[in-house]
Amino acid sequence: EGTEYLVSPRGETQWVRNVRHSGGRLVLILGRRRRPCTATEVPVADSVPILRAYLRRWKFEVGMFFDGVTPDSTDEEWAAVAGRHPVFVLS
């Protein structure tokens, strides 16, 4: 819907710690393009629909990191794993 998100399927990785430490400032690199961005962390309670949509799109590539949760899992199952997968909105 026009909003860009950055999701960490592997959890609290080094890039997540770096973004948090820098106050959300980062340089997004896509191929040869570099774009300065600001990342704001989405509260865990609000991240479930984003994570669900992310997994629906990228399940083949990252599904193994979500401990058996699928796009069709219940909200309770998602709530149990959402805190382990940081989500940031980019601006």
PDB file of C-alpha atoms in Angstrom:
ATOM      1  CA  GLU A   1       0.000   0.000   0.000  1.00  0.00           C
ATOM      2  CA  GLY A   2       2.918   2.326  -0.652  1.00  0.00           C
ATOM      3  CA  THR A   3       4.647   1.891   2.705  1.00  0.00           C
ATOM      4  CA  GLU A   4       8.095   0.294   2.753  1.00  0.00           C
ATOM      5  CA  TYR A   5       9.087  -2.003   5.582  1.00  0.00           C
ATOM      6  CA  LEU A   6      12.344  -3.609   6.538  1.00  0.00           C
ATOM      7  CA  VAL A   7      11.858  -6.994   8.224  1.00  0.00           C
ATOM      8  CA  SER A   8      14.457  -9.097   9.998  1.00  0.00           C
ATOM      9  CA  PRO A   9      13.408 -12.720   9.493  1.00  0.00           C
ATOM     10  CA  ARG A  10      16.501 -13.915  11.385  1.00  0.00           C
ATOM     11  CA  GLY A  11      15.722 -11.826  14.428  1.00  0.00           C
ATOM     12  CA  GLU A  12      18.055  -9.557  16.399  1.00  0.00           C
ATOM     13  CA  THR A  13      20.873  -9.532  13.854  1.00  0.00           C
ATOM     14  CA  GLN A  14      23.794  -7.125  13.705  1.00  0.00           C
ATOM     15  CA  TRP A  15      22.067  -4.844  11.184  1.00  0.00           C
ATOM     16  CA  VAL A  16      19.092  -4.525  13.559  1.00  0.00           C
ATOM     17  CA  ARG A  17      21.396  -3.527  16.418  1.00  0.00           C
ATOM     18  CA  ASN A  18      23.188  -1.045  14.127  1.00  0.00           C
ATOM     19  CA  VAL A  19      19.925   0.599  13.048  1.00  0.00           C
ATOM     20  CA  ARG A  20      18.775   0.895  16.649  1.00  0.00           C
ATOM     21  CA  HIS A  21      22.128   2.298  17.756  1.00  0.00           C
ATOM     22  CA  SER A  22      22.153   4.915  14.955  1.00  0.00           C
ATOM     23  CA  GLY A  23      18.738   6.245  15.906  1.00  0.00           C
ATOM     24  CA  GLY A  24      17.176   4.695  12.832  1.00  0.00           C
ATOM     25  CA  ARG A  25      19.551   6.182  10.256  1.00  0.00           C
ATOM     26  CA  LEU A  26      20.721   3.764   7.582  1.00  0.00           C
ATOM     27  CA  VAL A  27      21.764   3.540   3.964  1.00  0.00           C
ATOM     28  CA  LEU A  28      19.617   1.082   2.022  1.00  0.00           C
ATOM     29  CA  ILE A  29      21.641  -0.612  -0.715  1.00  0.00           C
ATOM     30  CA  LEU A  30      19.733  -2.197  -3.588  1.00  0.00           C
ATOM     31  CA  GLY A  31      22.118  -3.382  -6.286  1.00  0.00           C
ATOM     32  CA  ARG A  32      24.267  -0.366  -7.141  1.00  0.00           C
ATOM     33  CA  ARG A  33      21.797   2.143  -5.746  1.00  0.00           C
ATOM     34  CA  ARG A  34      22.289   3.645  -2.293  1.00  0.00           C
ATOM     35  CA  ARG A  35      19.491   5.497  -0.537  1.00  0.00           C
ATOM     36  CA  PRO A  36      19.715   7.169   2.859  1.00  0.00           C
ATOM     37  CA  CYS A  37      16.652   6.274   4.946  1.00  0.00           C
ATOM     38  CA  THR A  38      15.246   6.569   8.401  1.00  0.00           C
ATOM     39  CA  ALA A  39      13.866   3.403   9.972  1.00  0.00           C
ATOM     40  CA  THR A  40      11.297   3.566  12.750  1.00  0.00           C
ATOM     41  CA  GLU A  41      10.682   0.336  14.646  1.00  0.00           C
ATOM     42  CA  VAL A  42       7.104  -0.899  14.545  1.00  0.00           C
ATOM     43  CA  PRO A  43       5.744  -1.962  17.956  1.00  0.00           C
ATOM     44  CA  VAL A  44       5.428  -5.739  18.272  1.00  0.00           C
ATOM     45  CA  ALA A  45       1.659  -5.469  18.778  1.00  0.00           C
ATOM     46  CA  ASP A  46       1.356  -3.734  15.386  1.00  0.00           C
ATOM     47  CA  SER A  47       3.827  -5.927  13.506  1.00  0.00           C
ATOM     48  CA  VAL A  48       1.734  -9.097  13.115  1.00  0.00           C
ATOM     49  CA  PRO A  49      -0.153  -8.030   9.939  1.00  0.00           C
ATOM     50  CA  ILE A  50       3.113  -6.834   8.392  1.00  0.00           C
ATOM     51  CA  LEU A  51       4.912 -10.069   9.256  1.00  0.00           C
ATOM     52  CA  ARG A  52       1.990 -12.119   7.959  1.00  0.00           C
ATOM     53  CA  ALA A  53       2.071 -10.291   4.600  1.00  0.00           C
ATOM     54  CA  TYR A  54       5.870 -10.562   4.488  1.00  0.00           C
ATOM     55  CA  LEU A  55       5.775 -14.310   5.061  1.00  0.00           C
ATOM     56  CA  ARG A  56       2.988 -14.727   2.513  1.00  0.00           C
ATOM     57  CA  ARG A  57       5.317 -13.145  -0.069  1.00  0.00           C
ATOM     58  CA  TRP A  58       8.684 -14.609   1.008  1.00  0.00           C
ATOM     59  CA  LYS A  59       7.761 -17.913   2.714  1.00  0.00           C
ATOM     60  CA  PHE A  60       9.934 -20.054   0.457  1.00  0.00           C
ATOM     61  CA  GLU A  61      13.028 -17.978   1.214  1.00  0.00           C
ATOM     62  CA  VAL A  62      12.564 -17.220   4.942  1.00  0.00           C
ATOM     63  CA  GLY A  63       9.815 -19.511   6.260  1.00  0.00           C
ATOM     64  CA  MET A  64      12.332 -21.647   8.150  1.00  0.00           C
ATOM     65  CA  PHE A  65      13.098 -18.746  10.519  1.00  0.00           C
ATOM     66  CA  PHE A  66       9.499 -18.444  11.770  1.00  0.00           C
ATOM     67  CA  ASP A  67       9.341 -21.614  13.910  1.00  0.00           C
ATOM     68  CA  GLY A  68       6.503 -23.297  12.033  1.00  0.00           C
ATOM     69  CA  VAL A  69       4.286 -20.207  11.868  1.00  0.00           C
ATOM     70  CA  THR A  70       2.682 -19.723   8.449  1.00  0.00           C
ATOM     71  CA  PRO A  71       0.758 -16.864   6.848  1.00  0.00           C
ATOM     72  CA  ASP A  72      -2.429 -18.715   7.827  1.00  0.00           C
ATOM     73  CA  SER A  73      -1.484 -19.243  11.486  1.00  0.00           C
ATOM     74  CA  THR A  74      -3.697 -17.803  14.183  1.00  0.00           C
ATOM     75  CA  ASP A  75      -3.089 -14.400  15.750  1.00  0.00           C
ATOM     76  CA  GLU A  76      -2.071 -16.157  18.966  1.00  0.00           C
ATOM     77  CA  GLU A  77       0.606 -18.165  17.146  1.00  0.00           C
ATOM     78  CA  TRP A  78       1.853 -14.990  15.492  1.00  0.00           C
ATOM     79  CA  ALA A  79       1.901 -13.111  18.800  1.00  0.00           C
ATOM     80  CA  ALA A  80       4.205 -15.818  20.187  1.00  0.00           C
ATOM     81  CA  VAL A  81       6.887 -15.213  17.502  1.00  0.00           C
ATOM     82  CA  ALA A  82       6.399 -11.569  16.455  1.00  0.00           C
ATOM     83  CA  GLY A  83       8.712 -10.229  19.147  1.00  0.00           C
ATOM     84  CA  ARG A  84      11.610 -12.213  17.670  1.00  0.00           C
ATOM     85  CA  HIS A  85      11.318 -10.567  14.213  1.00  0.00           C
ATOM     86  CA  PRO A  86      11.908  -6.799  14.308  1.00  0.00           C
ATOM     87  CA  VAL A  87      10.012  -4.712  11.752  1.00  0.00           C
ATOM     88  CA  PHE A  88      10.902  -1.172  10.697  1.00  0.00           C
ATOM     89  CA  VAL A  89       8.981   1.298   8.560  1.00  0.00           C
ATOM     90  CA  LEU A  90      11.208   3.247   6.174  1.00  0.00           C
ATOM     91  CA  SER A  91      10.985   6.922   5.359  1.00  0.00           C
TER      92      SER A  91
END
